[in-house]
Amino acid sequence: MAKSKKPLPIYENVTIADCAAEGKCVARVDDKVVFVPFVVPGDIVDLQVRKKRKSYCEAEVIRLVKPSELRQAPMCRHFGVCGGCKWQILPYAEQLKMKQQQVFDQLTRIGKVSLPPISPILGSAKTSRYRNKMEFECCNKRWLTREEIASGITYSDMNAIGLHITGAFDKVLPIEECLLMDDLNNKIRNAVRDYAATTGMTYFDIREQHGLLRDIMMRNSNTGEWMVLVQFHFESPEDKTRAEGLLDHLSNSFPAITSLVYVDNQKCNDTFGDLEVVTYKGKDHIIETMEDLQFKVGPKSFYQTNTEQAHVLYSVARRLAGLTGQELVYDLYTGTGTIANFVARQCRQVIGIEYVPEAIEDAKVNSRINGIDNTLFFAGDMKDILTDAFISRHGRPDVIITDPPRAGMHPDVTQTILRAHPHRIVYVSCNPATQARDLADLDSDYIVKAVQPVDMFPHTPHVENVVLLEERT
């Protein structure tokens, strides 16, 4: 007979000590580290352990004994269930302090390189409705909270449009109102929900791989344009007719939508970078502006999701690059060429490299519509494109600006940069931990001269960081 598991312990009157990774906070009980979500430093709580390991455990609050003086009311009705915006009960000034500390800790503990004083973090002017892009899953399995399960509540309709709960890839929390984007996102999303309910449209089942309505992505721009992309899963000719009925309904109900596009996704996941995007009505893109520049943003394009802070971030990168008009600049992971075009008028030439071919085509268009003729763009895997032969052919860069994904730079890319030996490297990162790792790899030839954190995502633990490296003399 199998041994019965011991019940996991309850810890009472625990004081939350500090913020930790992934938006959680940390406490200590009997010399054991306890990670807890949805609390702030100074809270006194009773905890139910949910996962126990040798050196740490994870727990959740079952009673708030005494709230911290730092605690504030959450702005969102979905707080505590939705996995996003975990820091919204922490005043924004305190969030910025935590992010500043996070950058310092990761650069020193992981990078272990010599650092100058870190500049004070640049906060976001907007702390709600700051995003220009949101994506919502459509699923036939609604997430039920513990309270709903305990109450025995049942729903005749288990379909849901919303966000995945952490650790539950096949269930979705219905989102009535998301405060991260302009309110039109809520009206469009809820209109899809209501239309689907009225017409009996099926929702996708990710385990069984059937159902018509799969995913909704919305983008807006500072020019007032809106893009809506709906992912469908067609199983019959009738499904396409039903899909077109929904698209017509959205087009007629929301004249603000200037780009209405869709994808037929037959894959096991919701990524569509390798799929055809069909323009149903309007344009196949929207336009963002930055200073006097215009940027074409398509459904597959990467563009920073906080438009106003993107300008702050790129202004920092341009300033740290120290351009005089004579430099050859390499812009690695260029996306739609935003940074490349943003700095092009301050240097001799910019060469941008990006993995996504569609983004590179947008980058070329962005140069053309802005009258910029000193940019070159190349599509392909960074470690395959950026080689010694490529540098020999196009010239040794004076400055490299690199803005890699969260995983940081591939070791081959780091080594090629070292061999290219530019005078300056401006490293823009959305993950200071992998940035710190890469700084350690560059430390043999470069010294960190400036560190500037920038907050792009209020109410989350995420932080952007810009580092200037100069060659050692």
PDB file of C-alpha atoms in Angstrom, residues 4 6 15 45 211 234 250 279 310 320 339 346-347 351 384 459:
ATOM      1  CA  SER A   4      -0.201   8.569   2.387  1.00  0.00           C
ATOM      2  CA  LYS A   6       1.778  14.193   4.881  1.00  0.00           C
ATOM      3  CA  THR A  15       5.974  38.641   7.992  1.00  0.00           C
ATOM      4  CA  VAL A  45      -0.112  36.619   6.766  1.00  0.00           C
ATOM      5  CA  GLY A 211     -13.033  24.260 -32.219  1.00  0.00           C
ATOM      6  CA  PHE A 234     -11.095  25.837 -39.810  1.00  0.00           C
ATOM      7  CA  LEU A 250     -16.460  43.514 -35.793  1.00  0.00           C
ATOM      8  CA  THR A 279      -6.199  40.895 -44.658  1.00  0.00           C
ATOM      9  CA  ALA A 310       9.856  53.079 -26.146  1.00  0.00           C
ATOM     10  CA  LEU A 320      24.814  56.334 -24.968  1.00  0.00           C
ATOM     11  CA  ILE A 339      16.284  51.625 -33.388  1.00  0.00           C
ATOM     12  CA  GLN A 346      23.151  60.571 -36.498  1.00  0.00           C
ATOM     13  CA  CYS A 347      25.576  58.124 -38.136  1.00  0.00           C
ATOM     14  CA  ILE A 351      23.142  47.633 -40.706  1.00  0.00           C
ATOM     15  CA  ASP A 384      24.374  32.533 -38.842  1.00  0.00           C
ATOM     16  CA  HIS A 459       2.778  46.556 -12.030  1.00  0.00           C
TER      17      HIS A 459
END
